[in-house]
mmCIF file of C-alpha atoms in Angstrom:
data_model
loop_
_atom_site.group_PDB
_atom_site.id
_atom_site.type_symbol
_atom_site.label_atom_id
_atom_site.label_comp_id
_atom_site.label_asym_id
_atom_site.label_seq_id
_atom_site.Cartn_x
_atom_site.Cartn_y
_atom_site.Cartn_z
ATOM 1 C CA UNK Z 1 -0.207 -0.048 -0.385
ATOM 2 C CA UNK Z 2 3.364 2.520 0.628
ATOM 3 C CA UNK Z 3 4.234 2.535 -2.690
ATOM 4 C CA UNK Z 4 0.433 2.937 -4.400
ATOM 5 C CA UNK Z 5 0.107 5.609 -1.751
ATOM 6 C CA UNK Z 6 3.390 7.309 -2.429
ATOM 7 C CA UNK Z 7 2.561 7.298 -6.570
ATOM 8 C CA UNK Z 8 -0.892 8.899 -5.714
ATOM 9 C CA UNK Z 9 0.234 11.528 -3.314
ATOM 10 C CA UNK Z 10 3.042 12.662 -5.619
ATOM 11 C CA UNK Z 11 0.814 13.247 -8.494
ATOM 12 C CA UNK Z 12 -1.368 15.327 -5.752
ATOM 13 C CA UNK Z 13 1.579 17.011 -4.854
ATOM 14 C CA UNK Z 14 2.356 18.340 -8.059
ATOM 15 C CA UNK Z 15 -1.266 19.428 -8.723
ATOM 16 C CA UNK Z 16 -1.278 21.414 -5.307
ATOM 17 C CA UNK Z 17 2.323 22.987 -5.949
ATOM 18 C CA UNK Z 18 0.890 24.430 -9.381
ATOM 19 C CA UNK Z 19 -2.329 25.580 -8.217
ATOM 20 C CA UNK Z 20 -1.586 27.375 -5.072
ATOM 21 C CA UNK Z 21 -0.697 31.047 -5.297
ATOM 22 C CA UNK Z 22 2.363 32.680 -3.346
ATOM 23 C CA UNK Z 23 0.382 32.964 -0.090
ATOM 24 C CA UNK Z 24 -0.444 30.343 2.167
ATOM 25 C CA UNK Z 25 -3.830 28.432 1.653
ATOM 26 C CA UNK Z 26 -5.797 26.269 3.502
ATOM 27 C CA UNK Z 27 -6.378 22.518 2.984
ATOM 28 C CA UNK Z 28 -8.604 20.206 4.742
ATOM 29 C CA UNK Z 29 -7.234 16.819 4.531
ATOM 30 C CA UNK Z 30 -9.795 13.870 5.033
ATOM 31 C CA UNK Z 31 -8.930 10.063 4.463
ATOM 32 C CA UNK Z 32 -10.720 6.961 4.970
ATOM 33 C CA UNK Z 33 -7.578 5.396 6.562
ATOM 34 C CA UNK Z 34 -5.419 7.312 9.443
ATOM 35 C CA UNK Z 35 -2.324 6.169 7.968
ATOM 36 C CA UNK Z 36 -3.476 7.346 4.696
ATOM 37 C CA UNK Z 37 -4.175 11.055 6.195
ATOM 38 C CA UNK Z 38 -0.910 10.861 7.921
ATOM 39 C CA UNK Z 39 1.060 10.229 4.461
ATOM 40 C CA UNK Z 40 -1.040 12.975 2.716
ATOM 41 C CA UNK Z 41 -0.074 15.579 5.111
ATOM 42 C CA UNK Z 42 3.414 14.664 4.647
ATOM 43 C CA UNK Z 43 3.433 15.369 1.423
ATOM 44 C CA UNK Z 44 1.593 18.703 1.304
ATOM 45 C CA UNK Z 45 3.847 21.739 -0.369
ATOM 46 C CA UNK Z 46 4.746 24.588 1.664
ATOM 47 C CA UNK Z 47 2.181 26.796 0.287
ATOM 48 C CA UNK Z 48 -0.884 24.659 1.812
ATOM 49 C CA UNK Z 49 -1.463 25.099 5.458
ATOM 50 C CA UNK Z 50 -3.325 21.674 6.662
ATOM 51 C CA UNK Z 51 -6.238 22.457 8.764
ATOM 52 C CA UNK Z 52 -6.197 21.275 12.547
ATOM 53 C CA UNK Z 53 -9.532 20.226 13.154
ATOM 54 C CA UNK Z 54 -11.113 17.422 15.396
ATOM 55 C CA UNK Z 55 -12.793 15.483 12.433
ATOM 56 C CA UNK Z 56 -12.956 12.168 13.354
ATOM 57 C CA UNK Z 57 -13.143 9.074 10.943
ATOM 58 C CA UNK Z 58 -15.274 6.337 12.480
ATOM 59 C CA UNK Z 59 -14.647 2.990 10.585
ATOM 60 C CA UNK Z 60 -17.295 1.394 12.342
ATOM 61 C CA UNK Z 61 -20.654 3.167 11.542
ATOM 62 C CA UNK Z 62 -18.674 4.413 8.165
ATOM 63 C CA UNK Z 63 -18.955 7.982 8.976
ATOM 64 C CA UNK Z 64 -16.800 11.374 9.040
ATOM 65 C CA UNK Z 65 -17.701 13.326 12.185
ATOM 66 C CA UNK Z 66 -17.411 16.853 12.173
ATOM 67 C CA UNK Z 67 -16.254 19.184 14.679
ATOM 68 C CA UNK Z 68 -20.049 20.605 15.109
ATOM 69 C CA UNK Z 69 -21.365 17.178 15.199
ATOM 70 C CA UNK Z 70 -22.332 16.622 11.236
ATOM 71 C CA UNK Z 71 -22.020 13.051 10.482
ATOM 72 C CA UNK Z 72 -21.221 12.306 7.043
ATOM 73 C CA UNK Z 73 -21.675 8.923 5.197
ATOM 74 C CA UNK Z 74 -18.518 7.274 3.836
ATOM 75 C CA UNK Z 75 -20.740 6.415 0.986
ATOM 76 C CA UNK Z 76 -21.572 10.449 0.357
ATOM 77 C CA UNK Z 77 -18.154 11.715 0.716
ATOM 78 C CA UNK Z 78 -15.728 9.095 -0.618
ATOM 79 C CA UNK Z 79 -17.564 8.185 -3.930
ATOM 80 C CA UNK Z 80 -16.096 7.821 -7.283
ATOM 81 C CA UNK Z 81 -19.030 10.112 -8.555
ATOM 82 C CA UNK Z 82 -17.784 13.622 -7.715
ATOM 83 C CA UNK Z 83 -21.560 15.053 -8.171
ATOM 84 C CA UNK Z 84 -22.873 12.532 -5.323
ATOM 85 C CA UNK Z 85 -20.393 14.459 -3.090
ATOM 86 C CA UNK Z 86 -21.503 17.922 -3.604
ATOM 87 C CA UNK Z 87 -23.632 18.093 -0.158
ATOM 88 C CA UNK Z 88 -20.920 16.221 1.730
ATOM 89 C CA UNK Z 89 -18.707 19.135 -0.080
ATOM 90 C CA UNK Z 90 -20.663 21.450 1.105
ATOM 91 C CA UNK Z 91 -21.472 21.074 4.760
ATOM 92 C CA UNK Z 92 -17.319 20.676 4.958
ATOM 93 C CA UNK Z 93 -17.264 23.840 3.348
ATOM 94 C CA UNK Z 94 -19.902 25.769 5.829
ATOM 95 C CA UNK Z 95 -18.076 24.575 8.952
ATOM 96 C CA UNK Z 96 -14.728 25.125 7.782
ATOM 97 C CA UNK Z 97 -14.120 27.464 4.887
ATOM 98 C CA UNK Z 98 -10.619 25.848 3.749
ATOM 99 C CA UNK Z 99 -9.320 26.499 0.089
ATOM 100 C CA UNK Z 100 -9.144 23.119 -0.713
ATOM 101 C CA UNK Z 101 -10.511 19.394 0.229
ATOM 102 C CA UNK Z 102 -8.287 16.499 -0.359
ATOM 103 C CA UNK Z 103 -9.945 13.323 0.177
ATOM 104 C CA UNK Z 104 -8.467 10.031 0.168
ATOM 105 C CA UNK Z 105 -9.607 6.803 0.224
ATOM 106 C CA UNK Z 106 -9.542 3.116 0.071
ATOM 107 C CA UNK Z 107 -11.712 1.520 -3.134
ATOM 108 C CA UNK Z 108 -11.102 -2.158 -2.746
ATOM 109 C CA UNK Z 109 -8.758 -4.423 -1.285
ATOM 110 C CA UNK Z 110 -8.751 -7.879 -2.377
ATOM 111 C CA UNK Z 111 -6.572 -11.065 -1.817
ATOM 112 C CA UNK Z 112 -6.004 -13.724 -4.020
ATOM 113 C CA UNK Z 113 -5.177 -17.405 -2.439
ATOM 114 C CA UNK Z 114 -3.527 -20.505 -3.697
ATOM 115 C CA UNK Z 115 -3.810 -22.594 -0.271
ATOM 116 C CA UNK Z 116 -2.219 -25.694 -1.802
ATOM 117 C CA UNK Z 117 1.122 -23.607 -2.582
ATOM 118 C CA UNK Z 118 0.584 -21.246 0.376
ATOM 119 C CA UNK Z 119 0.843 -18.132 -1.504
ATOM 120 C CA UNK Z 120 -0.905 -14.677 -1.381
ATOM 121 C CA UNK Z 121 -1.477 -11.879 -3.338
ATOM 122 C CA UNK Z 122 -2.891 -8.378 -2.316
ATOM 123 C CA UNK Z 123 -4.325 -5.863 -4.637
ATOM 124 C CA UNK Z 124 -5.003 -2.262 -3.525
ATOM 125 C CA UNK Z 125 -6.911 0.430 -5.107
ATOM 126 C CA UNK Z 126 -6.993 3.681 -3.975
ATOM 127 C CA UNK Z 127 -8.636 6.967 -5.093
ATOM 128 C CA UNK Z 128 -7.408 10.721 -4.462
ATOM 129 C CA UNK Z 129 -9.605 13.793 -5.271
ATOM 130 C CA UNK Z 130 -8.632 17.528 -4.850
ATOM 131 C CA UNK Z 131 -11.313 20.254 -4.445
ATOM 132 C CA UNK Z 132 -11.438 23.880 -4.850
ATOM 133 C CA UNK Z 133 -13.788 24.863 -2.582
ATOM 134 C CA UNK Z 134 -14.429 28.510 -3.915
ATOM 135 C CA UNK Z 135 -15.286 26.977 -7.162
ATOM 136 C CA UNK Z 136 -16.424 23.855 -6.273
ATOM 137 C CA UNK Z 137 -14.925 22.201 -8.968
ATOM 138 C CA UNK Z 138 -12.704 19.107 -8.724
ATOM 139 C CA UNK Z 139 -9.046 20.045 -9.644
ATOM 140 C CA UNK Z 140 -7.596 16.373 -9.576
ATOM 141 C CA UNK Z 141 -8.918 12.746 -9.348
ATOM 142 C CA UNK Z 142 -6.510 9.912 -9.657
ATOM 143 C CA UNK Z 143 -7.386 6.246 -9.194
ATOM 144 C CA UNK Z 144 -4.430 3.597 -8.926
ATOM 145 C CA UNK Z 145 -4.836 0.052 -8.547
ATOM 146 C CA UNK Z 146 -1.483 -2.287 -7.515
ATOM 147 C CA UNK Z 147 -1.121 -5.575 -6.978
ATOM 148 C CA UNK Z 148 1.918 -7.459 -4.843
ATOM 149 C CA UNK Z 149 3.602 -10.644 -6.842
ATOM 150 C CA UNK Z 150 2.255 -14.252 -5.240
ATOM 151 C CA UNK Z 151 4.471 -14.706 -1.813
ATOM 152 C CA UNK Z 152 4.313 -16.729 0.809
ATOM 153 C CA UNK Z 153 4.563 -12.942 2.933
ATOM 154 C CA UNK Z 154 1.451 -11.186 1.254
#
């Protein structure tokens, strides 16, 4: 997952660096997985100031809970259809007023196994989306799918 995430985040970093002005702008980073959010924060260019929030990502109830208590279902925010996320993005814009919203989530995770040989293979699909919150338009979206080789350690 680390290599896939690095590739996806590198592309987002390039897009972010080319779209921001010389003054610091705020970005709200939300990811379905905590480790993914941490990695996304690490690659942000210095022109972007990540917002400090108390947003909680509840994987059990599959919801993002904002500082003000708004609950946004995963399937309303982490969706391949940008139009389906408009109401959720509007809630985040109202509560936080960031310049950009950076979302990241795991699309799918598959494990293939050859039990007789004791081999496993893992395949991950990740998606990242960058939204300009002033215009409401999606600046960048990237889907990356990567699989490991069959091995006994997969």
